[in-house]
Amino acid sequence: MSVAGKYDTTVKSPMGDQKGVFTVVPAEGGAFNGTVVDGMGTMEVVDGRVDGNMLTWKMSTKVPMPLDFDCEATIDGDNLSGKVNAGAFGEMALSGTRQN
């Protein structure tokens, strides 16, 4: 099954559960493009890579403060699980389910 799709996601952050929609669009050469849209706005995927069913990417935000994120997730059928590293704020669990 392709990793492409839209996933309803939850990040377990120190500020509580952060809900969002993660869009994955595979590209040439094992890359992927996409976005994460949440209550704070839209973050663009940077350096998105696909290796089998494993995704790695970076993203950043300026709201509520400038932060850079290093992310990874594994797709298992319609489920996504992984982690988001937010530097000084540490590592946070990521989970999600593909939208129909």
PDB file of C-alpha atoms in Angstrom:
ATOM      1  CA  MET A   1       0.000   0.000   0.000  1.00  0.00           C
ATOM      2  CA  SER A   2       1.256   3.477  -0.835  1.00  0.00           C
ATOM      3  CA  VAL A   3       2.131   5.939   1.936  1.00  0.00           C
ATOM      4  CA  ALA A   4       0.246   8.653   0.010  1.00  0.00           C
ATOM      5  CA  GLY A   5      -2.785  10.203   1.631  1.00  0.00           C
ATOM      6  CA  LYS A   6      -4.151  12.456   4.317  1.00  0.00           C
ATOM      7  CA  TYR A   7      -3.792  11.396   7.928  1.00  0.00           C
ATOM      8  CA  ASP A   8      -5.637  12.706  10.987  1.00  0.00           C
ATOM      9  CA  THR A   9      -2.783  13.033  13.474  1.00  0.00           C
ATOM     10  CA  THR A  10      -2.202  13.663  17.167  1.00  0.00           C
ATOM     11  CA  VAL A  11       1.083  14.828  18.692  1.00  0.00           C
ATOM     12  CA  LYS A  12       1.394  14.326  22.465  1.00  0.00           C
ATOM     13  CA  SER A  13       2.955  17.690  23.333  1.00  0.00           C
ATOM     14  CA  PRO A  14       3.708  19.337  26.702  1.00  0.00           C
ATOM     15  CA  MET A  15       0.808  21.702  25.873  1.00  0.00           C
ATOM     16  CA  GLY A  16      -1.613  18.773  25.456  1.00  0.00           C
ATOM     17  CA  ASP A  17      -2.718  16.805  22.406  1.00  0.00           C
ATOM     18  CA  GLN A  18      -2.124  18.724  19.165  1.00  0.00           C
ATOM     19  CA  LYS A  19      -4.475  17.567  16.402  1.00  0.00           C
ATOM     20  CA  GLY A  20      -3.683  18.089  12.725  1.00  0.00           C
ATOM     21  CA  VAL A  21      -3.932  16.765   9.184  1.00  0.00           C
ATOM     22  CA  PHE A  22      -0.714  15.446   7.605  1.00  0.00           C
ATOM     23  CA  THR A  23      -0.748  15.223   3.787  1.00  0.00           C
ATOM     24  CA  VAL A  24       1.811  12.941   2.103  1.00  0.00           C
ATOM     25  CA  VAL A  25       2.469  13.255  -1.650  1.00  0.00           C
ATOM     26  CA  PRO A  26       5.218  10.893  -2.910  1.00  0.00           C
ATOM     27  CA  ALA A  27       7.695  12.452  -5.366  1.00  0.00           C
ATOM     28  CA  GLU A  28      10.584  11.209  -7.501  1.00  0.00           C
ATOM     29  CA  GLY A  29      13.617   9.454  -6.047  1.00  0.00           C
ATOM     30  CA  GLY A  30      12.217   8.391  -2.674  1.00  0.00           C
ATOM     31  CA  ALA A  31      11.144  11.879  -1.694  1.00  0.00           C
ATOM     32  CA  PHE A  32       7.777  13.200  -0.590  1.00  0.00           C
ATOM     33  CA  ASN A  33       6.114  16.582  -0.326  1.00  0.00           C
ATOM     34  CA  GLY A  34       3.322  17.573   1.978  1.00  0.00           C
ATOM     35  CA  THR A  35       1.940  19.736   4.743  1.00  0.00           C
ATOM     36  CA  VAL A  36       0.750  19.564   8.302  1.00  0.00           C
ATOM     37  CA  VAL A  37      -2.287  21.724   9.003  1.00  0.00           C
ATOM     38  CA  ASP A  38      -3.206  22.266  12.646  1.00  0.00           C
ATOM     39  CA  GLY A  39      -4.778  24.893  14.873  1.00  0.00           C
ATOM     40  CA  MET A  40      -1.703  27.116  14.519  1.00  0.00           C
ATOM     41  CA  GLY A  41      -1.615  27.118  10.697  1.00  0.00           C
ATOM     42  CA  THR A  42       0.168  25.225   7.924  1.00  0.00           C
ATOM     43  CA  MET A  43       3.698  23.789   8.046  1.00  0.00           C
ATOM     44  CA  GLU A  44       5.418  22.642   4.843  1.00  0.00           C
ATOM     45  CA  VAL A  45       7.327  19.348   4.756  1.00  0.00           C
ATOM     46  CA  VAL A  46      11.061  19.914   4.120  1.00  0.00           C
ATOM     47  CA  ASP A  47      13.500  17.144   3.102  1.00  0.00           C
ATOM     48  CA  GLY A  48      10.716  14.529   3.059  1.00  0.00           C
ATOM     49  CA  ARG A  49      12.107  11.027   2.464  1.00  0.00           C
ATOM     50  CA  VAL A  50      10.341   7.676   1.997  1.00  0.00           C
ATOM     51  CA  ASP A  51      12.119   4.390   2.722  1.00  0.00           C
ATOM     52  CA  GLY A  52       9.613   1.547   2.337  1.00  0.00           C
ATOM     53  CA  ASN A  53       6.892   2.427   4.835  1.00  0.00           C
ATOM     54  CA  MET A  54       9.130   4.794   6.884  1.00  0.00           C
ATOM     55  CA  LEU A  55       8.883   8.573   6.465  1.00  0.00           C
ATOM     56  CA  THR A  56      11.352  11.185   7.709  1.00  0.00           C
ATOM     57  CA  TRP A  57      10.957  14.942   7.328  1.00  0.00           C
ATOM     58  CA  LYS A  58      11.560  18.349   8.849  1.00  0.00           C
ATOM     59  CA  MET A  59       9.220  21.277   9.345  1.00  0.00           C
ATOM     60  CA  SER A  60       9.191  24.555  11.231  1.00  0.00           C
ATOM     61  CA  THR A  61       6.774  27.053  12.688  1.00  0.00           C
ATOM     62  CA  LYS A  62       6.844  30.615  13.909  1.00  0.00           C
ATOM     63  CA  VAL A  63       3.623  30.332  15.988  1.00  0.00           C
ATOM     64  CA  PRO A  64       3.453  30.458  18.986  1.00  0.00           C
ATOM     65  CA  MET A  65       7.274  30.748  18.804  1.00  0.00           C
ATOM     66  CA  PRO A  66       9.958  29.790  16.265  1.00  0.00           C
ATOM     67  CA  LEU A  67      10.506  26.020  16.429  1.00  0.00           C
ATOM     68  CA  ASP A  68      12.138  23.443  14.169  1.00  0.00           C
ATOM     69  CA  PHE A  69      10.920  19.835  14.149  1.00  0.00           C
ATOM     70  CA  ASP A  70      12.620  16.598  13.066  1.00  0.00           C
ATOM     71  CA  CYS A  71       9.965  13.954  12.405  1.00  0.00           C
ATOM     72  CA  GLU A  72       9.698  10.279  11.584  1.00  0.00           C
ATOM     73  CA  ALA A  73       6.767   7.955  11.162  1.00  0.00           C
ATOM     74  CA  THR A  74       6.025   4.415  10.081  1.00  0.00           C
ATOM     75  CA  ILE A  75       2.920   3.663   8.025  1.00  0.00           C
ATOM     76  CA  ASP A  76       1.241   0.327   8.815  1.00  0.00           C
ATOM     77  CA  GLY A  77      -1.842  -0.055   6.611  1.00  0.00           C
ATOM     78  CA  ASP A  78      -3.951   2.998   7.460  1.00  0.00           C
ATOM     79  CA  ASN A  79      -2.142   3.723  10.737  1.00  0.00           C
ATOM     80  CA  LEU A  80       0.776   6.045  11.336  1.00  0.00           C
ATOM     81  CA  SER A  81       3.043   6.067  14.392  1.00  0.00           C
ATOM     82  CA  GLY A  82       6.249   7.906  15.106  1.00  0.00           C
ATOM     83  CA  LYS A  83       7.812  10.835  16.878  1.00  0.00           C
ATOM     84  CA  VAL A  84       8.419  14.539  16.571  1.00  0.00           C
ATOM     85  CA  ASN A  85      11.613  15.989  18.033  1.00  0.00           C
ATOM     86  CA  ALA A  86      11.184  19.638  19.025  1.00  0.00           C
ATOM     87  CA  GLY A  87      14.744  20.393  20.157  1.00  0.00           C
ATOM     88  CA  ALA A  88      14.750  21.818  23.705  1.00  0.00           C
ATOM     89  CA  PHE A  89      11.124  20.697  24.133  1.00  0.00           C
ATOM     90  CA  GLY A  90      12.145  17.077  23.598  1.00  0.00           C
ATOM     91  CA  GLU A  91      10.578  14.188  21.765  1.00  0.00           C
ATOM     92  CA  MET A  92       6.807  13.794  21.409  1.00  0.00           C
ATOM     93  CA  ALA A  93       4.776  10.773  20.287  1.00  0.00           C
ATOM     94  CA  LEU A  94       2.965  11.036  16.937  1.00  0.00           C
ATOM     95  CA  SER A  95       0.015   8.871  15.890  1.00  0.00           C
ATOM     96  CA  GLY A  96      -2.522   9.020  13.113  1.00  0.00           C
ATOM     97  CA  THR A  97      -5.078   7.339  10.898  1.00  0.00           C
ATOM     98  CA  ARG A  98      -5.485   7.692   7.128  1.00  0.00           C
ATOM     99  CA  GLN A  99      -8.644   9.526   6.060  1.00  0.00           C
ATOM    100  CA  ASN A 100     -11.070   7.627   3.777  1.00  0.00           C
TER     101      ASN A 100
END
